[in-house]
PDB file of C-alpha atoms in Angstrom:
ATOM      1  CA  MET A1214      48.240 -65.311 -55.901  1.00  0.00           C
ATOM      2  CA  THR A1215      49.506 -62.274 -54.086  1.00  0.00           C
ATOM      3  CA  THR A1216      49.383 -61.651 -50.346  1.00  0.00           C
ATOM      4  CA  PRO A1217      48.976 -58.194 -48.712  1.00  0.00           C
ATOM      5  CA  THR A1218      52.264 -56.782 -47.568  1.00  0.00           C
ATOM      6  CA  GLN A1219      52.851 -54.984 -44.265  1.00  0.00           C
ATOM      7  CA  GLY A1220      51.446 -51.460 -44.242  1.00  0.00           C
ATOM      8  CA  THR A1221      48.643 -52.226 -46.681  1.00  0.00           C
ATOM      9  CA  SER A1222      45.032 -53.111 -45.891  1.00  0.00           C
ATOM     10  CA  THR A1223      42.618 -55.441 -47.544  1.00  0.00           C
ATOM     11  CA  PRO A1224      39.446 -54.187 -49.276  1.00  0.00           C
ATOM     12  CA  ALA A1225      37.361 -55.587 -46.399  1.00  0.00           C
ATOM     13  CA  GLN A1226      39.309 -53.541 -43.865  1.00  0.00           C
ATOM     14  CA  GLN A1227      38.997 -50.427 -46.001  1.00  0.00           C
ATOM     15  CA  GLN A1228      35.237 -50.968 -46.272  1.00  0.00           C
ATOM     16  CA  ARG A1229      34.897 -51.343 -42.497  1.00  0.00           C
ATOM     17  CA  ARG A1230      36.922 -48.173 -41.966  1.00  0.00           C
ATOM     18  CA  ILE A1231      34.746 -46.171 -44.344  1.00  0.00           C
ATOM     19  CA  ARG A1232      31.435 -47.375 -42.926  1.00  0.00           C
ATOM     20  CA  LYS A1233      30.806 -45.171 -39.885  1.00  0.00           C
ATOM     21  CA  ASP A1234      27.995 -43.017 -38.645  1.00  0.00           C
ATOM     22  CA  PRO A1235      27.918 -39.782 -40.649  1.00  0.00           C
ATOM     23  CA  THR A1236      27.127 -37.834 -37.437  1.00  0.00           C
ATOM     24  CA  ALA A1237      30.058 -39.292 -35.534  1.00  0.00           C
ATOM     25  CA  ASP A1238      32.195 -36.181 -36.003  1.00  0.00           C
ATOM     26  CA  TRP A1239      29.422 -33.720 -35.217  1.00  0.00           C
ATOM     27  CA  PRO A1240      29.661 -31.683 -31.973  1.00  0.00           C
ATOM     28  CA  THR A1241      27.432 -33.126 -29.295  1.00  0.00           C
ATOM     29  CA  ILE A1242      25.906 -31.930 -26.020  1.00  0.00           C
ATOM     30  CA  LYS A1243      26.035 -34.275 -23.051  1.00  0.00           C
ATOM     31  CA  ILE A1244      23.501 -33.847 -20.279  1.00  0.00           C
ATOM     32  CA  LEU A1245      24.842 -35.179 -17.006  1.00  0.00           C
ATOM     33  CA  LYS A1246      22.584 -35.575 -13.993  1.00  0.00           C
ATOM     34  CA  PRO A1247      24.462 -34.596 -10.847  1.00  0.00           C
ATOM     35  CA  PRO A1248      24.465 -37.123  -8.033  1.00  0.00           C
ATOM     36  CA  GLY A1249      21.925 -36.692  -5.294  1.00  0.00           C
ATOM     37  CA  GLY A1250      21.507 -37.772  -1.713  1.00  0.00           C
ATOM     38  CA  GLU A1251      24.707 -38.116   0.274  1.00  0.00           C
ATOM     39  CA  TYR A1252      26.850 -37.246  -2.751  1.00  0.00           C
ATOM     40  CA  GLY A1253      24.880 -34.213  -3.918  1.00  0.00           C
ATOM     41  CA  LEU A1254      26.981 -31.340  -5.240  1.00  0.00           C
ATOM     42  CA  ALA A1255      24.283 -28.635  -5.330  1.00  0.00           C
ATOM     43  CA  GLY A1256      24.612 -25.930  -2.691  1.00  0.00           C
ATOM     44  CA  ASP A1257      22.032 -26.277   0.089  1.00  0.00           C
ATOM     45  CA  GLN A1258      23.567 -23.942   2.714  1.00  0.00           C
ATOM     46  CA  HIS A1259      24.086 -20.252   1.982  1.00  0.00           C
ATOM     47  CA  CYS A1260      25.390 -17.603   4.381  1.00  0.00           C
ATOM     48  CA  PHE A1261      25.527 -13.810   4.135  1.00  0.00           C
ATOM     49  CA  MET A1262      27.388 -11.576   6.551  1.00  0.00           C
ATOM     50  CA  TYR A1263      27.979  -7.878   7.140  1.00  0.00           C
ATOM     51  CA  CYS A1264      30.535  -6.434   9.555  1.00  0.00           C
ATOM     52  CA  SER A1265      31.668  -2.887  10.221  1.00  0.00           C
ATOM     53  CA  GLN A1266      34.136  -1.198  12.569  1.00  0.00           C
ATOM     54  CA  SER A1267      34.942   2.362  13.657  1.00  0.00           C
ATOM     55  CA  VAL A1268      38.072   4.209  14.739  1.00  0.00           C
ATOM     56  CA  PHE A1269      36.817   4.314  18.324  1.00  0.00           C
ATOM     57  CA  GLY A1270      36.066   0.593  18.198  1.00  0.00           C
ATOM     58  CA  ARG A1271      39.612  -0.226  17.116  1.00  0.00           C
ATOM     59  CA  ALA A1272      41.131   2.120  19.694  1.00  0.00           C
ATOM     60  CA  SER A1273      39.110   0.510  22.489  1.00  0.00           C
ATOM     61  CA  SER A1274      39.524  -3.061  21.129  1.00  0.00           C
ATOM     62  CA  ARG A1275      35.804  -3.522  20.735  1.00  0.00           C
ATOM     63  CA  PRO A1276      34.474  -6.358  18.570  1.00  0.00           C
ATOM     64  CA  PRO A1277      33.103  -5.329  15.183  1.00  0.00           C
ATOM     65  CA  PHE A1278      29.419  -4.822  14.523  1.00  0.00           C
ATOM     66  CA  CYS A1279      28.327  -7.976  12.675  1.00  0.00           C
ATOM     67  CA  ARG A1280      25.071  -9.315  11.324  1.00  0.00           C
ATOM     68  CA  SER A1281      24.886 -12.675   9.589  1.00  0.00           C
ATOM     69  CA  ILE A1282      22.165 -14.911   8.203  1.00  0.00           C
ATOM     70  CA  CYS A1283      22.224 -18.458   6.809  1.00  0.00           C
ATOM     71  CA  PHE A1284      19.791 -20.782   5.083  1.00  0.00           C
ATOM     72  CA  ARG A1285      20.361 -24.501   5.361  1.00  0.00           C
ATOM     73  CA  LYS A1286      18.390 -27.526   4.129  1.00  0.00           C
ATOM     74  CA  VAL A1287      18.311 -30.802   6.039  1.00  0.00           C
ATOM     75  CA  PHE A1288      17.811 -33.903   3.880  1.00  0.00           C
ATOM     76  CA  PRO A1289      16.271 -37.219   4.967  1.00  0.00           C
ATOM     77  CA  HIS A1290      19.565 -39.125   4.615  1.00  0.00           C
ATOM     78  CA  GLU A1291      21.157 -36.765   7.179  1.00  0.00           C
ATOM     79  CA  LEU A1292      18.725 -37.869   9.867  1.00  0.00           C
ATOM     80  CA  SER A1293      19.072 -41.127  11.757  1.00  0.00           C
ATOM     81  CA  ASP A1294      16.193 -43.479  12.478  1.00  0.00           C
ATOM     82  CA  SER A1295      17.802 -44.711  15.686  1.00  0.00           C
ATOM     83  CA  ALA A1296      18.855 -41.355  17.149  1.00  0.00           C
ATOM     84  CA  LYS A1297      17.646 -37.784  17.123  1.00  0.00           C
ATOM     85  CA  TYR A1298      20.004 -34.856  16.803  1.00  0.00           C
ATOM     86  CA  PRO A1299      18.976 -31.917  19.002  1.00  0.00           C
ATOM     87  CA  LEU A1300      19.222 -28.399  17.692  1.00  0.00           C
ATOM     88  CA  PRO A1301      22.011 -26.213  19.108  1.00  0.00           C
ATOM     89  CA  PRO A1302      21.142 -24.146  22.197  1.00  0.00           C
ATOM     90  CA  SER A1303      20.296 -21.163  19.962  1.00  0.00           C
ATOM     91  CA  GLY A1304      17.431 -23.223  18.516  1.00  0.00           C
ATOM     92  CA  GLN A1305      15.926 -24.311  21.826  1.00  0.00           C
ATOM     93  CA  VAL A1306      12.889 -22.638  23.392  1.00  0.00           C
ATOM     94  CA  GLU A1307      14.715 -21.187  26.415  1.00  0.00           C
ATOM     95  CA  HIS A1308      17.062 -19.188  24.146  1.00  0.00           C
ATOM     96  CA  LEU A1309      14.573 -18.018  21.507  1.00  0.00           C
ATOM     97  CA  PRO A1310      12.803 -14.636  21.756  1.00  0.00           C
ATOM     98  CA  ARG A1311       9.158 -14.550  22.745  1.00  0.00           C
ATOM     99  CA  ALA A1312       8.121 -13.178  19.347  1.00  0.00           C
ATOM    100  CA  VAL A1313       8.870 -16.570  17.781  1.00  0.00           C
ATOM    101  CA  GLY A1314       7.500 -18.726  20.591  1.00  0.00           C
ATOM    102  CA  GLY A1315      10.588 -18.784  22.793  1.00  0.00           C
ATOM    103  CA  ARG A1316      11.106 -18.103  26.479  1.00  0.00           C
ATOM    104  CA  ARG A1317      14.238 -15.961  26.417  1.00  0.00           C
ATOM    105  CA  GLY A1318      14.322 -13.747  29.466  1.00  0.00           C
ATOM    106  CA  VAL A1319      11.613 -15.692  31.314  1.00  0.00           C
ATOM    107  CA  PRO A1320      12.916 -16.394  34.848  1.00  0.00           C
ATOM    108  CA  VAL A1321      13.138 -20.048  35.780  1.00  0.00           C
ATOM    109  CA  PRO A1322      11.529 -20.644  39.222  1.00  0.00           C
ATOM    110  CA  ASP A1323      13.689 -22.114  41.951  1.00  0.00           C
ATOM    111  CA  PRO A1324      12.487 -25.655  42.799  1.00  0.00           C
ATOM    112  CA  SER A1325      12.923 -24.916  46.510  1.00  0.00           C
ATOM    113  CA  GLU A1326      10.590 -21.913  46.284  1.00  0.00           C
ATOM    114  CA  VAL A1327       7.821 -23.644  44.319  1.00  0.00           C
ATOM    115  CA  ASP A1328       4.759 -24.523  46.357  1.00  0.00           C
ATOM    116  CA  SER A1329       4.437 -28.288  46.641  1.00  0.00           C
ATOM    117  CA  SER A1330       0.645 -28.066  46.435  1.00  0.00           C
ATOM    118  CA  SER A1331       0.750 -26.351  43.024  1.00  0.00           C
ATOM    119  CA  SER A1332       1.039 -28.371  39.863  1.00  0.00           C
ATOM    120  CA  PRO A1333       4.603 -28.527  38.497  1.00  0.00           C
ATOM    121  CA  ALA A1334       5.414 -26.666  35.313  1.00  0.00           C
ATOM    122  CA  PRO A1335       5.462 -28.832  32.186  1.00  0.00           C
ATOM    123  CA  PRO A1336       8.975 -29.781  31.046  1.00  0.00           C
ATOM    124  CA  VAL A1337      10.429 -27.852  28.124  1.00  0.00           C
ATOM    125  CA  GLU A1338      10.485 -30.002  25.012  1.00  0.00           C
ATOM    126  CA  THR A1339      13.840 -30.432  23.291  1.00  0.00           C
ATOM    127  CA  ARG A1340      13.728 -29.435  19.648  1.00  0.00           C
ATOM    128  CA  ASN A1341      15.488 -31.721  17.180  1.00  0.00           C
ATOM    129  CA  TRP A1342      16.638 -31.380  13.597  1.00  0.00           C
ATOM    130  CA  GLU A1343      13.945 -32.313  11.088  1.00  0.00           C
ATOM    131  CA  GLU A1344      13.761 -32.476   7.326  1.00  0.00           C
ATOM    132  CA  GLY A1345      13.354 -29.105   5.614  1.00  0.00           C
ATOM    133  CA  TRP A1346      14.851 -25.628   5.521  1.00  0.00           C
ATOM    134  CA  TYR A1347      16.221 -23.732   8.522  1.00  0.00           C
ATOM    135  CA  LEU A1348      16.983 -20.067   9.100  1.00  0.00           C
ATOM    136  CA  TRP A1349      19.968 -19.065  11.242  1.00  0.00           C
ATOM    137  CA  THR A1350      20.825 -15.525  12.350  1.00  0.00           C
ATOM    138  CA  SER A1351      23.481 -14.081  14.632  1.00  0.00           C
ATOM    139  CA  THR A1352      24.532 -10.671  15.920  1.00  0.00           C
ATOM    140  CA  THR A1353      28.108 -11.478  16.997  1.00  0.00           C
ATOM    141  CA  ILE A1354      31.332 -12.411  15.265  1.00  0.00           C
ATOM    142  CA  HIS A1355      31.653 -15.469  17.524  1.00  0.00           C
ATOM    143  CA  GLY A1356      28.321 -16.783  16.292  1.00  0.00           C
ATOM    144  CA  LEU A1357      29.461 -16.368  12.703  1.00  0.00           C
ATOM    145  CA  ALA A1358      32.754 -18.175  13.408  1.00  0.00           C
ATOM    146  CA  HIS A1359      30.857 -21.011  15.078  1.00  0.00           C
ATOM    147  CA  GLN A1360      28.565 -21.330  12.074  1.00  0.00           C
ATOM    148  CA  LEU A1361      31.491 -21.414   9.639  1.00  0.00           C
ATOM    149  CA  ASN A1362      33.189 -24.115  11.713  1.00  0.00           C
ATOM    150  CA  THR A1363      30.100 -26.323  11.587  1.00  0.00           C
ATOM    151  CA  MET A1364      29.495 -26.007   7.840  1.00  0.00           C
ATOM    152  CA  PRO A1365      31.885 -28.893   6.956  1.00  0.00           C
ATOM    153  CA  GLN A1366      30.343 -31.155   9.620  1.00  0.00           C
ATOM    154  CA  THR A1367      27.421 -33.544   9.680  1.00  0.00           C
ATOM    155  CA  LEU A1368      24.664 -33.277  12.267  1.00  0.00           C
ATOM    156  CA  LYS A1369      26.330 -35.974  14.364  1.00  0.00           C
ATOM    157  CA  GLN A1370      29.685 -34.182  14.230  1.00  0.00           C
ATOM    158  CA  GLN A1371      28.002 -30.900  15.145  1.00  0.00           C
ATOM    159  CA  GLN A1372      26.380 -32.552  18.153  1.00  0.00           C
ATOM    160  CA  ASP A1373      29.726 -33.991  19.302  1.00  0.00           C
ATOM    161  CA  ARG A1374      31.416 -30.608  18.855  1.00  0.00           C
ATOM    162  CA  GLN A1375      28.705 -28.865  20.865  1.00  0.00           C
ATOM    163  CA  GLN A1376      29.126 -31.372  23.688  1.00  0.00           C
ATOM    164  CA  ARG A1377      32.896 -30.844  23.721  1.00  0.00           C
ATOM    165  CA  LEU A1378      32.454 -27.067  23.856  1.00  0.00           C
ATOM    166  CA  GLU A1379      29.982 -27.328  26.728  1.00  0.00           C
ATOM    167  CA  LYS A1380      32.335 -29.635  28.634  1.00  0.00           C
ATOM    168  CA  MET A1381      35.224 -27.209  28.109  1.00  0.00           C
ATOM    169  CA  GLN A1382      32.987 -24.372  29.309  1.00  0.00           C
ATOM    170  CA  ASP A1383      32.130 -26.293  32.491  1.00  0.00           C
ATOM    171  CA  ILE A1384      35.835 -26.958  33.213  1.00  0.00           C
ATOM    172  CA  TRP A1385      36.712 -23.319  32.573  1.00  0.00           C
ATOM    173  CA  THR A1386      33.937 -22.135  34.886  1.00  0.00           C
ATOM    174  CA  GLU A1387      35.157 -24.510  37.584  1.00  0.00           C
ATOM    175  CA  TRP A1388      38.704 -23.189  37.084  1.00  0.00           C
ATOM    176  CA  GLU A1389      37.613 -19.574  37.478  1.00  0.00           C
ATOM    177  CA  ASN A1390      35.612 -20.383  40.606  1.00  0.00           C
ATOM    178  CA  TYR A1391      38.590 -22.230  42.066  1.00  0.00           C
ATOM    179  CA  LEU A1392      40.929 -19.297  41.434  1.00  0.00           C
ATOM    180  CA  ARG A1393      38.525 -16.957  43.210  1.00  0.00           C
ATOM    181  CA  SER A1394      38.535 -19.165  46.296  1.00  0.00           C
ATOM    182  CA  ASN A1395      42.301 -19.914  46.061  1.00  0.00           C
ATOM    183  CA  PRO A1396      44.133 -16.766  44.950  1.00  0.00           C
ATOM    184  CA  GLY A1397      47.524 -18.391  45.593  1.00  0.00           C
ATOM    185  CA  GLY A1398      46.968 -21.045  42.957  1.00  0.00           C
ATOM    186  CA  PRO A1399      46.137 -24.759  43.116  1.00  0.00           C
ATOM    187  CA  ALA A1400      47.018 -26.372  46.403  1.00  0.00           C
ATOM    188  CA  PRO A1401      47.464 -30.100  47.100  1.00  0.00           C
ATOM    189  CA  GLY A1402      44.681 -32.048  48.672  1.00  0.00           C
ATOM    190  CA  PRO A1403      44.438 -32.959  52.370  1.00  0.00           C
ATOM    191  CA  ASN A1404      46.489 -36.128  51.826  1.00  0.00           C
ATOM    192  CA  GLY A1405      49.045 -34.468  49.573  1.00  0.00           C
ATOM    193  CA  GLU A1406      47.452 -35.638  46.314  1.00  0.00           C
ATOM    194  CA  PRO A1407      47.664 -33.157  43.404  1.00  0.00           C
ATOM    195  CA  HIS A1408      44.647 -31.073  42.645  1.00  0.00           C
ATOM    196  CA  ILE A1409      42.720 -31.499  39.410  1.00  0.00           C
ATOM    197  CA  PHE A1410      44.142 -28.167  38.227  1.00  0.00           C
ATOM    198  CA  TRP A1411      47.659 -28.891  39.483  1.00  0.00           C
ATOM    199  CA  GLY A1412      50.248 -28.039  36.844  1.00  0.00           C
ATOM    200  CA  PRO A1413      51.876 -25.150  35.009  1.00  0.00           C
ATOM    201  CA  ARG A1414      49.212 -24.920  32.331  1.00  0.00           C
ATOM    202  CA  PRO A1415      45.617 -23.865  33.057  1.00  0.00           C
ATOM    203  CA  PRO A1416      42.698 -25.412  31.198  1.00  0.00           C
ATOM    204  CA  MET A1417      42.136 -24.321  27.634  1.00  0.00           C
ATOM    205  CA  ARG A1418      39.862 -21.322  27.316  1.00  0.00           C
ATOM    206  CA  PRO A1419      36.688 -22.484  25.532  1.00  0.00           C
ATOM    207  CA  PHE A1420      35.122 -21.006  22.444  1.00  0.00           C
ATOM    208  CA  PRO A1421      32.581 -18.357  23.549  1.00  0.00           C
ATOM    209  CA  LEU A1422      29.084 -19.807  23.716  1.00  0.00           C
ATOM    210  CA  GLU A1423      26.462 -17.121  23.142  1.00  0.00           C
ATOM    211  CA  PRO A1424      23.153 -18.891  22.496  1.00  0.00           C
ATOM    212  CA  ASP A1425      21.095 -15.753  23.147  1.00  0.00           C
ATOM    213  CA  ALA A1426      22.929 -13.893  20.368  1.00  0.00           C
ATOM    214  CA  SER A1427      21.900 -16.404  17.680  1.00  0.00           C
ATOM    215  CA  MET A1428      18.658 -17.980  16.546  1.00  0.00           C
ATOM    216  CA  ILE A1429      17.735 -21.132  14.579  1.00  0.00           C
ATOM    217  CA  LEU A1430      14.192 -21.557  13.276  1.00  0.00           C
ATOM    218  CA  PRO A1431      12.438 -23.767  10.722  1.00  0.00           C
ATOM    219  CA  PHE A1432      11.853 -21.808   7.545  1.00  0.00           C
ATOM    220  CA  PRO A1433       9.145 -20.901   6.948  1.00  0.00           C
ATOM    221  CA  PRO A1434       7.858 -21.323  10.514  1.00  0.00           C
ATOM    222  CA  SER A1435       4.806 -23.542  10.771  1.00  0.00           C
ATOM    223  CA  THR A1436       3.078 -21.484  13.459  1.00  0.00           C
ATOM    224  CA  LEU A1437       3.699 -18.115  15.049  1.00  0.00           C
ATOM    225  CA  PRO A1438       2.680 -17.263  18.617  1.00  0.00           C
ATOM    226  CA  PHE A1439       1.136 -13.943  17.641  1.00  0.00           C
ATOM    227  CA  ALA A1440      -1.140 -15.557  15.057  1.00  0.00           C
ATOM    228  CA  SER A1441      -3.848 -15.993  17.702  1.00  0.00           C
ATOM    229  CA  GLN A1442      -3.488 -12.340  18.713  1.00  0.00           C
ATOM    230  CA  ILE A1443      -3.887 -11.234  15.105  1.00  0.00           C
ATOM    231  CA  SER A1444      -6.925 -13.484  14.786  1.00  0.00           C
ATOM    232  CA  LYS A1445      -8.533 -11.871  17.855  1.00  0.00           C
ATOM    233  CA  PHE A1446      -7.697  -8.401  16.527  1.00  0.00           C
ATOM    234  CA  ILE A1447      -9.421  -8.959  13.174  1.00  0.00           C
ATOM    235  CA  GLU A1448     -12.343 -10.952  14.602  1.00  0.00           C
ATOM    236  CA  PRO A1449     -14.686  -7.875  14.688  1.00  0.00           C
ATOM    237  CA  SER A1450     -13.864  -7.163  11.042  1.00  0.00           C
ATOM    238  CA  LYS A1451     -14.781 -10.732  10.159  1.00  0.00           C
ATOM    239  CA  ARG A1452     -18.141 -10.323  11.874  1.00  0.00           C
ATOM    240  CA  VAL A1453     -18.829  -7.030  10.086  1.00  0.00           C
ATOM    241  CA  LEU A1454     -17.978  -8.592   6.724  1.00  0.00           C
ATOM    242  CA  ALA A1455     -20.192 -11.588   7.491  1.00  0.00           C
ATOM    243  CA  ILE A1456     -23.127  -9.329   8.407  1.00  0.00           C
ATOM    244  CA  THR A1457     -22.595  -7.226   5.268  1.00  0.00           C
ATOM    245  CA  GLN A1458     -22.445 -10.331   3.107  1.00  0.00           C
ATOM    246  CA  ASN A1459     -25.675 -11.671   4.595  1.00  0.00           C
ATOM    247  CA  SER A1460     -27.446  -8.334   4.137  1.00  0.00           C
ATOM    248  CA  ILE A1461     -26.353  -8.168   0.482  1.00  0.00           C
ATOM    249  CA  ALA A1462     -27.452 -11.748  -0.140  1.00  0.00           C
ATOM    250  CA  SER A1463     -30.860 -11.109   1.460  1.00  0.00           C
ATOM    251  CA  GLY A1464     -31.451  -7.901  -0.542  1.00  0.00           C
ATOM    252  CA  GLU A1465     -31.448  -5.570   2.446  1.00  0.00           C
ATOM    253  CA  GLN A1466     -28.545  -3.514   1.079  1.00  0.00           C
ATOM    254  CA  LEU A1467     -30.336  -3.050  -2.234  1.00  0.00           C
ATOM    255  CA  GLU A1468     -33.504  -1.980  -0.467  1.00  0.00           C
ATOM    256  CA  PHE A1469     -31.527   0.455   1.677  1.00  0.00           C
ATOM    257  CA  ALA A1470     -29.829   1.934  -1.410  1.00  0.00           C
ATOM    258  CA  LYS A1471     -33.210   2.470  -3.073  1.00  0.00           C
ATOM    259  CA  ARG A1472     -34.546   4.272  -0.005  1.00  0.00           C
ATOM    260  CA  VAL A1473     -31.474   6.516   0.168  1.00  0.00           C
ATOM    261  CA  TRP A1474     -31.751   7.343  -3.531  1.00  0.00           C
ATOM    262  CA  ALA A1475     -35.436   8.204  -3.161  1.00  0.00           C
ATOM    263  CA  LYS A1476     -34.750  10.301  -0.085  1.00  0.00           C
ATOM    264  CA  ALA A1477     -32.065  12.253  -1.942  1.00  0.00           C
ATOM    265  CA  TRP A1478     -34.672  13.807  -4.254  1.00  0.00           C
ATOM    266  CA  THR A1479     -36.711  15.226  -1.355  1.00  0.00           C
ATOM    267  CA  ASP A1480     -36.051  18.231   0.907  1.00  0.00           C
ATOM    268  CA  ALA A1481     -34.908  15.973   3.765  1.00  0.00           C
ATOM    269  CA  PRO A1482     -31.144  16.287   3.022  1.00  0.00           C
ATOM    270  CA  TYR A1483     -31.426  20.091   2.785  1.00  0.00           C
ATOM    271  CA  THR A1484     -33.381  20.267   6.027  1.00  0.00           C
ATOM    272  CA  MET A1485     -30.847  18.081   7.854  1.00  0.00           C
ATOM    273  CA  VAL A1486     -27.871  20.148   6.637  1.00  0.00           C
ATOM    274  CA  SER A1487     -29.623  23.426   7.535  1.00  0.00           C
ATOM    275  CA  ARG A1488     -30.361  22.226  11.053  1.00  0.00           C
ATOM    276  CA  THR A1489     -26.753  21.118  11.458  1.00  0.00           C
ATOM    277  CA  PHE A1490     -25.410  24.542  10.427  1.00  0.00           C
ATOM    278  CA  ASP A1491     -27.914  26.357  12.632  1.00  0.00           C
ATOM    279  CA  LYS A1492     -26.918  24.239  15.617  1.00  0.00           C
ATOM    280  CA  ALA A1493     -23.202  24.852  14.979  1.00  0.00           C
ATOM    281  CA  LYS A1494     -23.847  28.584  14.650  1.00  0.00           C
ATOM    282  CA  GLU A1495     -25.651  28.692  17.993  1.00  0.00           C
ATOM    283  CA  ILE A1496     -22.805  26.838  19.729  1.00  0.00           C
ATOM    284  CA  TRP A1497     -20.246  29.161  18.161  1.00  0.00           C
ATOM    285  CA  LYS A1498     -22.108  32.241  19.411  1.00  0.00           C
ATOM    286  CA  LYS A1499     -22.461  30.917  22.957  1.00  0.00           C
ATOM    287  CA  LYS A1500     -18.819  29.933  23.371  1.00  0.00           C
ATOM    288  CA  PRO A1501     -17.267  33.487  23.560  1.00  0.00           C
ATOM    289  CA  THR A1502     -19.883  34.493  26.154  1.00  0.00           C
ATOM    290  CA  GLN A1503     -18.913  31.587  28.388  1.00  0.00           C
ATOM    291  CA  ASP A1504     -15.208  32.430  28.006  1.00  0.00           C
ATOM    292  CA  ASP A1505     -15.872  36.065  28.986  1.00  0.00           C
ATOM    293  CA  ASP A1506     -17.786  34.968  32.066  1.00  0.00           C
ATOM    294  CA  ASP A1507     -14.882  32.717  33.077  1.00  0.00           C
ATOM    295  CA  GLU A1508     -12.408  35.604  32.664  1.00  0.00           C
ATOM    296  CA  LYS A1509     -14.605  37.931  34.759  1.00  0.00           C
ATOM    297  CA  ASN A1510     -14.912  35.349  37.519  1.00  0.00           C
ATOM    298  CA  ALA A1511     -11.137  34.867  37.491  1.00  0.00           C
ATOM    299  CA  GLU A1512     -10.573  38.647  37.834  1.00  0.00           C
ATOM    300  CA  LYS A1513     -12.935  38.807  40.828  1.00  0.00           C
TER     301      LYS A1513
END
């Protein structure tokens, strides 16, 4: 009885090695489904920009001429059930143009000047992020930079960043107002305590906030303010079409067409055209006479 030596294989092992799927060595195609939800890899925010500059603009240090547009989709998992994320100021009603339902440029009445007997104006509703697509546009390079800075951030992070920028803007405004009233610089308080702006370094200059130069809208918009105006404009056409449809359904149009066709074979069309030409000829003959009389009266 012989035993297998090292480096050799038994018939059973050789049989197992030979028995394999004949398609095992064939090239295959694997279809992988990309992850969705919070871990989705598909692009859902796309931005396009165009900027130009001139020799005069560079010589005078003017900002470039820029136009940018972005499309962004908000998914359900980005929204919170316990909190609502407001849109940036460029998406609120007071900073949107009137053509899209905004109130940009509408003066806000002073509460002290409002008559107490009149009913108060309804409060402006704050617009929040909702599920769906949004359109963003801007006409400044600062708006484009702000948009690029928010692209890596969630809605909550964008809200926190906006609040920090607004707080920095308030401090900077207070600093400028203080310098106007104290040209010599920060002075100590009445009891010798240091002022809030006491120190060698002024507050950090904030990132420019230009809400009126940008715009955020749901895409496509659900309603447009000028839809009612368009409806009023085409209302007469709707009535004319409705009357025409009713007359066709009742047979009045067919009866009218038959009468016109029958009338066309009589001398009525010729008589009407002849009278029209005769009347025009009479008016044409009388007109030079009236002009001559006016010239004679002017000479006298």
